[in-house]
Structure formats: C-alpha cells, structure tokens
PDB file of C-alpha atoms in Angstrom:
ATOM      1  CA  MET A   1      11.556  24.940 -19.004  1.00 33.00           C
ATOM      2  CA  ALA A   2      13.003  22.136 -17.540  1.00 38.00           C
ATOM      3  CA  THR A   3      16.321  20.956 -18.316  1.00 38.00           C
ATOM      4  CA  VAL A   4      16.853  17.554 -20.535  1.00 39.00           C
ATOM      5  CA  ALA A   5      19.872  15.740 -20.577  1.00 43.00           C
ATOM      6  CA  VAL A   6      20.777  13.178 -22.541  1.00 51.00           C
ATOM      7  CA  ILE A   7      23.067  11.490 -18.989  1.00 69.00           C
ATOM      8  CA  LEU A   8      22.761  11.626 -16.027  1.00 74.00           C
ATOM      9  CA  THR A   9      25.717  12.926 -14.154  1.00 80.00           C
ATOM     10  CA  ALA A  10      27.734  11.387 -11.330  1.00 79.00           C
ATOM     11  CA  HIS A  11      26.721  13.711  -8.967  1.00 84.00           C
ATOM     12  CA  ASP A  12      22.819  13.224 -10.261  1.00 84.00           C
ATOM     13  CA  ARG A  13      23.198   9.275  -9.380  1.00 83.00           C
ATOM     14  CA  GLN A  14      24.603  10.091  -6.266  1.00 85.00           C
ATOM     15  CA  ILE A  15      21.351  12.561  -5.182  1.00 89.00           C
ATOM     16  CA  LEU A  16      19.110   9.892  -6.714  1.00 88.00           C
ATOM     17  CA  THR A  17      20.701   6.972  -4.834  1.00 86.00           C
ATOM     18  CA  ALA A  18      20.404   8.822  -1.255  1.00 89.00           C
ATOM     19  CA  LEU A  19      17.086   9.592  -1.899  1.00 92.00           C
ATOM     20  CA  ASN A  20      16.052   5.873  -2.995  1.00 90.00           C
ATOM     21  CA  THR A  21      17.526   4.669   0.346  1.00 90.00           C
ATOM     22  CA  GLY A  22      16.218   7.190   2.318  1.00 94.00           C
ATOM     23  CA  ALA A  23      12.846   7.085   0.972  1.00 94.00           C
ATOM     24  CA  SER A  24      12.932   3.015   1.147  1.00 94.00           C
ATOM     25  CA  SER A  25      14.163   3.258   4.611  1.00 95.00           C
ATOM     26  CA  LEU A  26      11.131   5.199   5.530  1.00 96.00           C
ATOM     27  CA  SER A  27       9.107   2.502   4.083  1.00 96.00           C
ATOM     28  CA  PHE A  28      10.789  -0.256   5.444  1.00 97.00           C
ATOM     29  CA  VAL A  29      10.570   1.523   8.942  1.00 96.00           C
ATOM     30  CA  GLY A  30       6.740   2.000   8.467  1.00 94.00           C
ATOM     31  CA  SER A  31       5.838  -0.962   6.974  1.00 95.00           C
ATOM     32  CA  SER A  32       7.972  -2.980   9.497  1.00 95.00           C
ATOM     33  CA  PHE A  33       6.253  -1.325  12.621  1.00 93.00           C
ATOM     34  CA  ILE A  34       2.824  -2.631  10.741  1.00 93.00           C
ATOM     35  CA  VAL A  35       4.092  -6.464  10.337  1.00 94.00           C
ATOM     36  CA  LEU A  36       5.332  -5.957  14.364  1.00 92.00           C
ATOM     37  CA  CYS A  37       2.176  -5.130  15.689  1.00 89.00           C
ATOM     38  CA  TYR A  38       0.432  -8.138  14.351  1.00 90.00           C
ATOM     39  CA  CYS A  39       2.940 -10.247  15.623  1.00 91.00           C
ATOM     40  CA  LEU A  40       2.973  -8.759  18.886  1.00 88.00           C
ATOM     41  CA  PHE A  41      -0.780  -7.881  19.546  1.00 86.00           C
ATOM     42  CA  LYS A  42      -2.997 -11.055  19.329  1.00 86.00           C
ATOM     43  CA  GLU A  43      -6.391  -9.004  19.090  1.00 84.00           C
ATOM     44  CA  LEU A  44      -5.270  -7.328  15.429  1.00 84.00           C
ATOM     45  CA  ARG A  45      -4.811 -11.231  14.109  1.00 85.00           C
ATOM     46  CA  LYS A  46      -8.421 -10.606  12.651  1.00 86.00           C
ATOM     47  CA  PHE A  47      -9.196 -11.429   8.569  1.00 87.00           C
ATOM     48  CA  SER A  48      -9.331  -7.840   7.849  1.00 81.00           C
ATOM     49  CA  PHE A  49      -6.005  -6.856   9.438  1.00 87.00           C
ATOM     50  CA  LYS A  50      -4.179 -10.229   8.067  1.00 92.00           C
ATOM     51  CA  LEU A  51      -4.908  -8.562   4.540  1.00 92.00           C
ATOM     52  CA  VAL A  52      -2.860  -5.089   6.010  1.00 91.00           C
ATOM     53  CA  PHE A  53      -0.379  -7.455   7.408  1.00 94.00           C
ATOM     54  CA  TYR A  54       0.193  -9.474   3.582  1.00 95.00           C
ATOM     55  CA  LEU A  55       0.153  -6.021   2.350  1.00 95.00           C
ATOM     56  CA  ALA A  56       2.887  -4.458   4.929  1.00 95.00           C
ATOM     57  CA  LEU A  57       5.148  -7.894   4.688  1.00 96.00           C
ATOM     58  CA  SER A  58       5.424  -7.161   0.832  1.00 97.00           C
ATOM     59  CA  ASP A  59       5.844  -3.650   0.971  1.00 96.00           C
ATOM     60  CA  MET A  60       8.772  -4.590   3.624  1.00 96.00           C
ATOM     61  CA  LEU A  61      10.523  -7.017   1.407  1.00 95.00           C
ATOM     62  CA  CYS A  62       9.962  -4.445  -1.685  1.00 93.00           C
ATOM     63  CA  SER A  63      11.501  -1.682   0.151  1.00 94.00           C
ATOM     64  CA  PHE A  64      14.528  -4.040   1.715  1.00 93.00           C
ATOM     65  CA  PHE A  65      15.724  -5.283  -1.423  1.00 89.00           C
ATOM     66  CA  ASN A  66      15.677  -1.633  -2.792  1.00 87.00           C
ATOM     67  CA  ILE A  67      17.650  -0.833  -0.430  1.00 86.00           C
ATOM     68  CA  VAL A  68      20.651  -3.484  -0.164  1.00 80.00           C
ATOM     69  CA  GLY A  69      20.440  -4.480  -4.032  1.00 60.00           C
ATOM     70  CA  ASP A  70      23.743  -3.733  -5.585  1.00 56.00           C
ATOM     71  CA  PRO A  71      23.591  -2.040  -9.015  1.00 58.00           C
ATOM     72  CA  SER A  72      27.178  -1.797  -9.361  1.00 60.00           C
ATOM     73  CA  ASN A  73      26.984  -5.987  -9.616  1.00 61.00           C
ATOM     74  CA  GLY A  74      25.602  -7.771 -11.836  1.00 65.00           C
ATOM     75  CA  PHE A  75      24.386 -10.622 -10.052  1.00 69.00           C
ATOM     76  CA  PHE A  76      22.607  -8.116  -7.603  1.00 71.00           C
ATOM     77  CA  CYS A  77      21.300  -5.721  -9.571  1.00 74.00           C
ATOM     78  CA  SER A  78      19.562  -8.765 -11.567  1.00 75.00           C
ATOM     79  CA  ALA A  79      18.244 -10.141  -7.675  1.00 76.00           C
ATOM     80  CA  GLN A  80      17.083  -6.242  -7.051  1.00 79.00           C
ATOM     81  CA  GLY A  81      15.265  -5.937 -10.331  1.00 80.00           C
ATOM     82  CA  TYR A  82      13.459  -9.462 -10.133  1.00 85.00           C
ATOM     83  CA  THR A  83      12.746  -8.931  -6.457  1.00 88.00           C
ATOM     84  CA  THR A  84      11.362  -5.219  -6.149  1.00 89.00           C
ATOM     85  CA  HIS A  85       9.072  -6.132  -9.330  1.00 90.00           C
ATOM     86  CA  PHE A  86       7.736  -8.999  -7.521  1.00 94.00           C
ATOM     87  CA  PHE A  87       7.119  -7.990  -4.161  1.00 95.00           C
ATOM     88  CA  CYS A  88       6.033  -4.420  -5.528  1.00 94.00           C
ATOM     89  CA  VAL A  89       3.418  -6.272  -7.955  1.00 96.00           C
ATOM     90  CA  ALA A  90       2.294  -8.732  -4.536  1.00 97.00           C
ATOM     91  CA  SER A  91       1.587  -4.996  -2.912  1.00 96.00           C
ATOM     92  CA  PHE A  92      -0.642  -3.213  -5.256  1.00 95.00           C
ATOM     93  CA  LEU A  93      -2.524  -6.519  -5.658  1.00 97.00           C
ATOM     94  CA  TRP A  94      -3.006  -6.738  -1.802  1.00 96.00           C
ATOM     95  CA  THR A  95      -4.633  -3.616  -1.797  1.00 95.00           C
ATOM     96  CA  THR A  96      -7.151  -4.978  -4.696  1.00 95.00           C
ATOM     97  CA  THR A  97      -8.066  -7.779  -2.170  1.00 95.00           C
ATOM     98  CA  ILE A  98      -8.640  -5.437   0.772  1.00 92.00           C
ATOM     99  CA  ALA A  99     -10.799  -3.577  -1.502  1.00 92.00           C
ATOM    100  CA  PHE A 100     -12.256  -6.507  -2.523  1.00 93.00           C
ATOM    101  CA  THR A 101     -13.027  -7.799   0.835  1.00 91.00           C
ATOM    102  CA  LEU A 102     -14.971  -4.402   1.652  1.00 88.00           C
ATOM    103  CA  HIS A 103     -17.191  -4.617  -1.301  1.00 89.00           C
ATOM    104  CA  ARG A 104     -18.077  -8.304  -0.860  1.00 90.00           C
ATOM    105  CA  THR A 105     -19.259  -7.897   2.685  1.00 87.00           C
ATOM    106  CA  VAL A 106     -20.758  -4.168   2.163  1.00 84.00           C
ATOM    107  CA  VAL A 107     -22.231  -4.003  -1.195  1.00 85.00           C
ATOM    108  CA  ARG A 108     -23.155  -7.541  -1.718  1.00 87.00           C
ATOM    109  CA  HIS A 109     -23.410  -8.646   1.680  1.00 84.00           C
ATOM    110  CA  LYS A 110     -21.719 -11.864   1.639  1.00 85.00           C
ATOM    111  CA  THR A 111     -20.077 -13.214   5.055  1.00 84.00           C
ATOM    112  CA  ASP A 112     -17.968 -15.918   3.306  1.00 86.00           C
ATOM    113  CA  VAL A 113     -14.409 -13.527   2.722  1.00 87.00           C
ATOM    114  CA  GLU A 114     -12.294 -15.392   5.107  1.00 89.00           C
ATOM    115  CA  ASP A 115     -13.130 -18.384   3.126  1.00 91.00           C
ATOM    116  CA  LEU A 116     -11.308 -16.889   0.197  1.00 92.00           C
ATOM    117  CA  GLU A 117      -7.797 -16.228   1.877  1.00 93.00           C
ATOM    118  CA  GLY A 118      -6.619 -19.257  -0.046  1.00 94.00           C
ATOM    119  CA  MET A 119      -7.585 -18.003  -3.301  1.00 96.00           C
ATOM    120  CA  PHE A 120      -6.463 -13.966  -2.219  1.00 96.00           C
ATOM    121  CA  HIS A 121      -3.009 -16.092  -2.068  1.00 97.00           C
ATOM    122  CA  LEU A 122      -2.743 -17.737  -4.942  1.00 97.00           C
ATOM    123  CA  TYR A 123      -3.901 -14.642  -7.060  1.00 97.00           C
ATOM    124  CA  VAL A 124      -1.309 -12.185  -5.313  1.00 97.00           C
ATOM    125  CA  TRP A 125       1.757 -14.799  -5.246  1.00 97.00           C
ATOM    126  CA  GLY A 126       1.152 -16.594  -8.319  1.00 97.00           C
ATOM    127  CA  THR A 127       0.218 -13.061 -10.431  1.00 97.00           C
ATOM    128  CA  SER A 128       3.914 -11.533  -8.781  1.00 96.00           C
ATOM    129  CA  LEU A 129       5.609 -14.747 -10.009  1.00 95.00           C
ATOM    130  CA  PHE A 130       3.795 -14.939 -13.573  1.00 95.00           C
ATOM    131  CA  VAL A 131       4.615 -11.193 -14.200  1.00 93.00           C
ATOM    132  CA  THR A 132       7.865 -11.548 -12.670  1.00 90.00           C
ATOM    133  CA  VAL A 133       8.784 -14.409 -14.768  1.00 89.00           C
ATOM    134  CA  ILE A 134       7.785 -12.880 -18.263  1.00 88.00           C
ATOM    135  CA  ARG A 135       9.624  -9.697 -17.549  1.00 83.00           C
ATOM    136  CA  SER A 136      12.866 -11.811 -18.450  1.00 75.00           C
ATOM    137  CA  ILE A 137      11.747 -11.896 -21.486  1.00 68.00           C
ATOM    138  CA  GLY A 138      14.294  -9.437 -23.598  1.00 55.00           C
ATOM    139  CA  ASN A 139      15.464  -8.286 -20.474  1.00 60.00           C
ATOM    140  CA  GLU A 140      18.583  -6.243 -20.644  1.00 55.00           C
ATOM    141  CA  HIS A 141      19.768  -5.265 -16.960  1.00 51.00           C
ATOM    142  CA  ARG A 142      21.640  -2.040 -16.722  1.00 53.00           C
ATOM    143  CA  HIS A 143      22.072   0.034 -13.290  1.00 50.00           C
ATOM    144  CA  SER A 144      21.130   3.839 -13.635  1.00 49.00           C
ATOM    145  CA  GLY A 145      23.200   4.014 -10.565  1.00 47.00           C
ATOM    146  CA  VAL A 146      19.889   4.125  -8.001  1.00 53.00           C
ATOM    147  CA  TRP A 147      18.194   0.547  -9.038  1.00 58.00           C
ATOM    148  CA  CYS A 148      17.785  -2.258 -11.565  1.00 67.00           C
ATOM    149  CA  TRP A 149      14.522  -1.828 -13.003  1.00 58.00           C
ATOM    150  CA  THR A 150      16.043   0.230 -15.867  1.00 55.00           C
ATOM    151  CA  GLN A 151      16.050  -1.875 -18.945  1.00 59.00           C
ATOM    152  CA  THR A 152      17.892  -0.978 -22.157  1.00 59.00           C
ATOM    153  CA  GLY A 153      16.244  -3.030 -24.850  1.00 68.00           C
ATOM    154  CA  ARG A 154      13.245  -1.322 -26.673  1.00 76.00           C
ATOM    155  CA  THR A 155      11.269  -5.084 -25.962  1.00 77.00           C
ATOM    156  CA  GLY A 156      12.239  -5.467 -22.634  1.00 76.00           C
ATOM    157  CA  LYS A 157      10.851  -1.794 -21.892  1.00 80.00           C
ATOM    158  CA  ALA A 158       7.703  -2.932 -23.183  1.00 83.00           C
ATOM    159  CA  VAL A 159       7.450  -6.054 -21.429  1.00 85.00           C
ATOM    160  CA  HIS A 160       8.338  -4.264 -18.224  1.00 84.00           C
ATOM    161  CA  PHE A 161       5.619  -1.487 -18.992  1.00 88.00           C
ATOM    162  CA  LEU A 162       2.628  -4.773 -19.531  1.00 90.00           C
ATOM    163  CA  THR A 163       3.593  -6.689 -16.685  1.00 91.00           C
ATOM    164  CA  PHE A 164       4.217  -4.068 -14.019  1.00 93.00           C
ATOM    165  CA  TYR A 165       1.964  -0.641 -14.727  1.00 94.00           C
ATOM    166  CA  ALA A 166      -0.432  -2.113 -16.732  1.00 94.00           C
ATOM    167  CA  PRO A 167      -1.695  -4.057 -14.172  1.00 95.00           C
ATOM    168  CA  LEU A 168      -0.836  -1.673 -11.703  1.00 96.00           C
ATOM    169  CA  TRP A 169      -3.396   0.762 -13.272  1.00 96.00           C
ATOM    170  CA  GLY A 170      -5.747  -1.866 -13.517  1.00 96.00           C
ATOM    171  CA  ALA A 171      -5.662  -2.312  -9.883  1.00 96.00           C
ATOM    172  CA  ILE A 172      -6.011   1.550  -9.205  1.00 95.00           C
ATOM    173  CA  LEU A 173      -8.902   1.668 -11.945  1.00 95.00           C
ATOM    174  CA  TYR A 174     -10.349  -1.426  -9.775  1.00 95.00           C
ATOM    175  CA  ASN A 175      -9.800  -0.244  -6.558  1.00 94.00           C
ATOM    176  CA  GLY A 176     -11.098   3.389  -7.227  1.00 92.00           C
ATOM    177  CA  PHE A 177     -14.423   2.049  -8.701  1.00 93.00           C
ATOM    178  CA  THR A 178     -14.495  -0.304  -5.921  1.00 92.00           C
ATOM    179  CA  TYR A 179     -14.354   2.131  -2.978  1.00 89.00           C
ATOM    180  CA  PHE A 180     -16.868   4.605  -4.967  1.00 88.00           C
ATOM    181  CA  GLN A 181     -19.793   2.064  -4.828  1.00 88.00           C
ATOM    182  CA  VAL A 182     -18.710   1.129  -1.072  1.00 86.00           C
ATOM    183  CA  ILE A 183     -18.734   4.913  -0.060  1.00 83.00           C
ATOM    184  CA  ARG A 184     -21.918   4.993  -1.824  1.00 83.00           C
ATOM    185  CA  MET A 185     -23.617   2.350  -0.588  1.00 81.00           C
ATOM    186  CA  LEU A 186     -22.624   3.612   3.260  1.00 78.00           C
ATOM    187  CA  ASN A 187     -23.662   7.030   2.450  1.00 75.00           C
ATOM    188  CA  ASN A 188     -27.036   5.970   1.664  1.00 75.00           C
ATOM    189  CA  ALA A 189     -27.433   3.789   3.863  1.00 69.00           C
ATOM    190  CA  THR A 190     -26.307   6.771   6.854  1.00 68.00           C
ATOM    191  CA  ARG A 191     -28.745   8.529   4.913  1.00 66.00           C
ATOM    192  CA  MET A 192     -31.722   6.713   5.781  1.00 63.00           C
ATOM    193  CA  ALA A 193     -30.630   5.996   9.097  1.00 56.00           C
ATOM    194  CA  VAL A 194     -30.555   9.444   9.769  1.00 55.00           C
ATOM    195  CA  GLY A 195     -33.963   9.954   8.328  1.00 54.00           C
ATOM    196  CA  MET A 196     -34.861   7.128  11.144  1.00 51.00           C
ATOM    197  CA  SER A 197     -32.888   8.396  13.571  1.00 50.00           C
ATOM    198  CA  ASP A 198     -31.421   4.949  14.033  1.00 47.00           C
ATOM    199  CA  ARG A 199     -27.957   5.177  15.455  1.00 50.00           C
ATOM    200  CA  ALA A 200     -27.070   1.423  14.513  1.00 45.00           C
ATOM    201  CA  TYR A 201     -26.783   2.267  10.500  1.00 45.00           C
ATOM    202  CA  GLN A 202     -25.001   5.661  10.936  1.00 46.00           C
ATOM    203  CA  PHE A 203     -21.071   5.238  10.213  1.00 49.00           C
ATOM    204  CA  ASP A 204     -18.116   7.210  10.709  1.00 52.00           C
ATOM    205  CA  MET A 205     -17.983  10.039   7.869  1.00 52.00           C
ATOM    206  CA  LYS A 206     -14.273  10.031   8.731  1.00 58.00           C
ATOM    207  CA  VAL A 207     -13.485   6.235   7.903  1.00 58.00           C
ATOM    208  CA  LEU A 208     -15.409   6.912   4.644  1.00 56.00           C
ATOM    209  CA  ASN A 209     -13.363   9.515   3.718  1.00 59.00           C
ATOM    210  CA  ARG A 210     -10.225   7.433   4.728  1.00 66.00           C
ATOM    211  CA  TRP A 211     -11.425   4.592   2.222  1.00 65.00           C
ATOM    212  CA  GLY A 212     -11.649   7.551  -0.550  1.00 65.00           C
ATOM    213  CA  TYR A 213      -8.175   8.303  -0.219  1.00 75.00           C
ATOM    214  CA  TYR A 214      -7.103   4.357  -0.781  1.00 80.00           C
ATOM    215  CA  PRO A 215      -6.549   4.901  -4.390  1.00 83.00           C
ATOM    216  CA  LEU A 216      -4.859   7.697  -4.439  1.00 87.00           C
ATOM    217  CA  ILE A 217      -1.772   6.461  -2.575  1.00 91.00           C
ATOM    218  CA  LEU A 218      -1.038   4.146  -5.758  1.00 92.00           C
ATOM    219  CA  ILE A 219      -1.575   7.113  -8.268  1.00 93.00           C
ATOM    220  CA  GLY A 220       0.481   9.328  -5.972  1.00 93.00           C
ATOM    221  CA  SER A 221       3.392   6.953  -6.091  1.00 93.00           C
ATOM    222  CA  TRP A 222       3.256   5.634  -9.821  1.00 95.00           C
ATOM    223  CA  THR A 223       2.373   9.017 -11.718  1.00 95.00           C
ATOM    224  CA  PHE A 224       5.481  10.202 -12.355  1.00 95.00           C
ATOM    225  CA  GLY A 225       7.210   6.386 -12.621  1.00 92.00           C
ATOM    226  CA  THR A 226       4.805   5.729 -15.833  1.00 94.00           C
ATOM    227  CA  ILE A 227       5.335   9.208 -16.960  1.00 94.00           C
ATOM    228  CA  ASN A 228       8.732   8.790 -16.716  1.00 90.00           C
ATOM    229  CA  ARG A 229       8.538   4.917 -18.407  1.00 88.00           C
ATOM    230  CA  ILE A 230       6.889   6.376 -21.594  1.00 91.00           C
ATOM    231  CA  HIS A 231       9.306   9.328 -22.018  1.00 89.00           C
ATOM    232  CA  ASP A 232      12.611   6.729 -21.368  1.00 85.00           C
ATOM    233  CA  PHE A 233      10.197   4.658 -24.188  1.00 85.00           C
ATOM    234  CA  ILE A 234       9.905   7.691 -26.431  1.00 87.00           C
ATOM    235  CA  GLU A 235      13.191   8.737 -26.210  1.00 84.00           C
ATOM    236  CA  PRO A 236      15.852   6.539 -24.831  1.00 78.00           C
ATOM    237  CA  GLY A 237      18.983   7.556 -23.205  1.00 74.00           C
ATOM    238  CA  HIS A 238      17.715  10.944 -22.461  1.00 80.00           C
ATOM    239  CA  LYS A 239      16.602  11.456 -18.919  1.00 81.00           C
ATOM    240  CA  ILE A 240      15.098  14.192 -17.162  1.00 87.00           C
ATOM    241  CA  PHE A 241      16.619  14.809 -13.862  1.00 89.00           C
ATOM    242  CA  TRP A 242      13.300  16.327 -12.155  1.00 90.00           C
ATOM    243  CA  LEU A 243      11.153  13.470 -13.569  1.00 92.00           C
ATOM    244  CA  THR A 244      13.484  10.671 -12.540  1.00 90.00           C
ATOM    245  CA  PHE A 245      13.881  12.313  -9.131  1.00 93.00           C
ATOM    246  CA  LEU A 246       9.991  12.131  -8.325  1.00 94.00           C
ATOM    247  CA  ASP A 247       9.753   8.808  -9.622  1.00 93.00           C
ATOM    248  CA  ILE A 248      12.132   7.680  -7.471  1.00 91.00           C
ATOM    249  CA  GLY A 249      11.142   9.319  -4.046  1.00 93.00           C
ATOM    250  CA  THR A 250       7.691   8.853  -4.692  1.00 95.00           C
ATOM    251  CA  ALA A 251       7.963   5.114  -5.937  1.00 93.00           C
ATOM    252  CA  ALA A 252       9.944   4.298  -3.033  1.00 93.00           C
ATOM    253  CA  LEU A 253       7.847   5.947  -0.035  1.00 94.00           C
ATOM    254  CA  MET A 254       4.731   3.800  -1.177  1.00 95.00           C
ATOM    255  CA  GLY A 255       5.272   1.485   1.284  1.00 93.00           C
ATOM    256  CA  LEU A 256       5.081   4.418   4.169  1.00 94.00           C
ATOM    257  CA  PHE A 257       1.961   5.607   2.649  1.00 93.00           C
ATOM    258  CA  ASN A 258       0.409   2.325   2.719  1.00 92.00           C
ATOM    259  CA  SER A 259       1.404   1.505   6.477  1.00 91.00           C
ATOM    260  CA  ILE A 260      -0.131   4.983   7.505  1.00 89.00           C
ATOM    261  CA  ALA A 261      -3.324   4.777   5.656  1.00 87.00           C
ATOM    262  CA  TYR A 262      -3.994   0.748   5.776  1.00 85.00           C
ATOM    263  CA  GLY A 263      -2.019  -0.203   9.133  1.00 79.00           C
ATOM    264  CA  LEU A 264      -2.459   2.926  11.442  1.00 79.00           C
ATOM    265  CA  ASN A 265      -5.983   3.042  12.022  1.00 76.00           C
ATOM    266  CA  THR A 266      -7.668   3.028  15.284  1.00 77.00           C
ATOM    267  CA  SER A 267      -7.478  -0.406  16.358  1.00 79.00           C
ATOM    268  CA  VAL A 268      -3.585  -0.222  16.035  1.00 82.00           C
ATOM    269  CA  ARG A 269      -3.632   3.086  17.867  1.00 80.00           C
ATOM    270  CA  ARG A 270      -5.454   1.480  20.612  1.00 82.00           C
ATOM    271  CA  ALA A 271      -3.560  -1.234  21.021  1.00 80.00           C
ATOM    272  CA  ILE A 272      -0.316   1.013  21.529  1.00 80.00           C
ATOM    273  CA  TYR A 273      -1.900   2.789  24.149  1.00 78.00           C
ATOM    274  CA  GLU A 274      -3.225  -0.387  25.793  1.00 78.00           C
ATOM    275  CA  ARG A 275       0.462  -1.550  25.941  1.00 75.00           C
ATOM    276  CA  LEU A 276       1.490   2.073  27.232  1.00 73.00           C
ATOM    277  CA  ASP A 277      -0.928   2.280  29.757  1.00 72.00           C
ATOM    278  CA  LEU A 278       0.369  -1.028  31.825  1.00 71.00           C
ATOM    279  CA  PHE A 279       4.125   0.891  31.860  1.00 68.00           C
ATOM    280  CA  TRP A 280       3.348   4.801  32.042  1.00 65.00           C
ATOM    281  CA  PRO A 281       3.500   6.022  35.641  1.00 60.00           C
ATOM    282  CA  ASP A 282      -0.112   7.673  36.466  1.00 60.00           C
ATOM    283  CA  ARG A 283       1.392  11.461  36.504  1.00 54.00           C
ATOM    284  CA  PHE A 284       2.407  11.027  32.714  1.00 53.00           C
ATOM    285  CA  ARG A 285      -1.215   9.457  31.704  1.00 56.00           C
ATOM    286  CA  ARG A 286      -2.737  12.719  31.407  1.00 57.00           C
ATOM    287  CA  TRP A 287      -0.626  13.868  28.953  1.00 59.00           C
ATOM    288  CA  ALA A 288      -2.165  10.885  26.623  1.00 55.00           C
ATOM    289  CA  PRO A 289      -4.692  12.044  24.068  1.00 54.00           C
ATOM    290  CA  ILE A 290      -8.366  12.196  25.132  1.00 50.00           C
ATOM    291  CA  SER A 291      -9.295  10.587  21.707  1.00 49.00           C
ATOM    292  CA  LEU A 292      -7.185   7.330  22.469  1.00 46.00           C
ATOM    293  CA  ARG A 293      -8.095   7.330  26.189  1.00 48.00           C
ATOM    294  CA  HIS A 294     -11.484   6.945  25.114  1.00 48.00           C
ATOM    295  CA  ARG A 295     -11.344   4.188  22.301  1.00 47.00           C
ATOM    296  CA  ASN A 296     -12.459   1.335  24.154  1.00 44.00           C
ATOM    297  CA  GLN A 297     -15.992   1.761  22.729  1.00 42.00           C
ATOM    298  CA  GLN A 298     -15.198   1.094  19.242  1.00 44.00           C
ATOM    299  CA  GLN A 299     -13.869  -2.492  19.136  1.00 41.00           C
ATOM    300  CA  GLU A 300     -13.442  -3.004  15.474  1.00 43.00           C
ATOM    301  CA  SER A 301     -11.189  -2.196  12.922  1.00 44.00           C
ATOM    302  CA  GLU A 302     -11.710   0.664  10.428  1.00 47.00           C
ATOM    303  CA  LEU A 303     -11.101  -2.016   8.015  1.00 47.00           C
ATOM    304  CA  VAL A 304     -13.164  -4.700   9.856  1.00 44.00           C
ATOM    305  CA  SER A 305     -16.033  -6.607   7.774  1.00 42.00           C
ATOM    306  CA  LEU A 306     -18.910  -3.922   7.686  1.00 44.00           C
ATOM    307  CA  LYS A 307     -22.230  -5.842   7.418  1.00 43.00           C
ATOM    308  CA  VAL A 308     -25.541  -3.750   6.409  1.00 43.00           C
ATOM    309  CA  GLN A 309     -28.375  -5.693   7.297  1.00 42.00           C
ATOM    310  CA  ASP A 310     -32.040  -5.080   6.188  1.00 43.00           C
ATOM    311  CA  GLN A 311     -34.667  -4.555   8.764  1.00 41.00           C
ATOM    312  CA  GLN A 312     -36.983  -6.974   8.462  1.00 41.00           C
TER     313      GLN A 312
END
C-alpha cells in the first residue's frame, strides 16, 4: 500500500530535485545533439528533418530552463514556470506538425507541405504563447522544491490543466489517429506490392513500427504527471512521493525520448559515420557496424516525405 504524505520532507525534495536535474540534463544533451547535427550536416537540412530540428530546439530550451530555474527565488520561479510551460507546449505541438506532414504526404498525396512551414510556426509558437499567457489567470506560483509548475490556487490549477494537459492529450489523440492512418495506408500499399512483386512499393517495416511508437512517447512522459495533477486538484496538500517521483522523472526525460525516436534516425547515423570515416584510421574501420557501412543506398530520412504514386 502506498504511503501518502501530507507534505514532502526536505529529504524527499532533495531526491526530487536531483532527479529533475539529472533527467533534464539527459534531455538537454540529447536534444542539443540533434540541434548540433542539423547545424553541422548540410545533408540533413531537408524540410522533414527541419521539423525534427524545431522539436529538438523546443526540448532543449525546455530542459535548459527546467535545470537553471531557481524555485527559491520568486522571479526565477516565475521565469521557470512560464518558460518551461511555453517550450513544453511547443514541443508536443511540433510532434503534431510531423504527424500532419506524414499524413498529408502519404495518405492525401499532397506535395505542398513545405509551403506550410510559415503556418506551422504560427500554429506552434502562437498557440504556445497564447496558452502561456492564459495560464497566468489565477496563478499563484509556489515552488515544490523541484520546479515552479505547482500552483496553489484552485483556479490556477484548473487553468494550468486546461492550458497544458488538455491540449497535450488532444495532441496525443491526434498523433495516434494520424499515425494509425499512415501505417494502415503503407501496410496496404506494401501488401499490394508484394502481390505484384513490385519492390518500388515495398516499405521498410522497421520504419512503420517506429512510427507507431511516436505517440507512446508523450503518453509515457505525461501519464503520471496528469494523474498527479488530478490528484493534487482533488486532494490539495497531500503529496504522494512515488507518484511525484514518476511524474518528474518521466516528464523531464521527454526531450531524450524525442531525440532518440525522432532525431537519431538512419540519415543522422549515416552522416555521423561518414564524418568519422574521414578521420578514423583504416585499421579501425573494420570495427564500424556493418549496417552503417552499407547505408549509402538509403538516401532519404526515415521522416522524409513519402510519396505513394498510383500506377497508370
């Protein structure tokens, strides 16, 4: 049976602070790595990976402010609360643009997604700013020893839930439905290609399976946080340590999960290997993974816009 504490002890807060700093640091390193790869490798600067870059940039800044925010100071407490809210919302909104791009290209056979980049920016940054401003309604910042998302006012808690967790789960549902349609479309095309023995229509099933896991990142990162917010609204002042531990740990690792799933794809690994291959001595090259040595025939990213063309 779980132990319910009315308040977190000083020792509990130290553990949660260390957890938050450590997990956020991992996310910061992972997302910064993807941002660095985009800046260094020109071959990655395609529209599909540009969306991943914006996702990683949002994760990087969210993790950064999550680390440096000082809950013991009123000004920094507010700064941490608003900046992490803004960039975390931007992060999961960028995942919806990636899902939208795949759906529009694969299912609807449209080729105009690059023309929508300006609309994507307006949608992501504009929505993030709007909900962050709305969040100030009924806001009473009070630190929990870990971060400054906690709001003591009942109205503030309700507004926080409506401006973060409601759009978050809306994004999760949208991503899940969209990837389901994309995967079903490509599975049907693959079965038809197998029947016709047409290799041009056959898709890498590993890629399809990977897309299926994308919505699970947000679910895994924010399920415990959602439960914790609901519990805190129903029973304010009663903290469950293990639930808060899982809430903070999984939420802070979202950037790391995104950088691995979205960013560390075939194109990135190939670009890294090609750079390393320029400097590695010949005697070390035989230690390189065989799968990377024979990637040159795969010229497009796993997230590149796919086109399913009908045979006439």
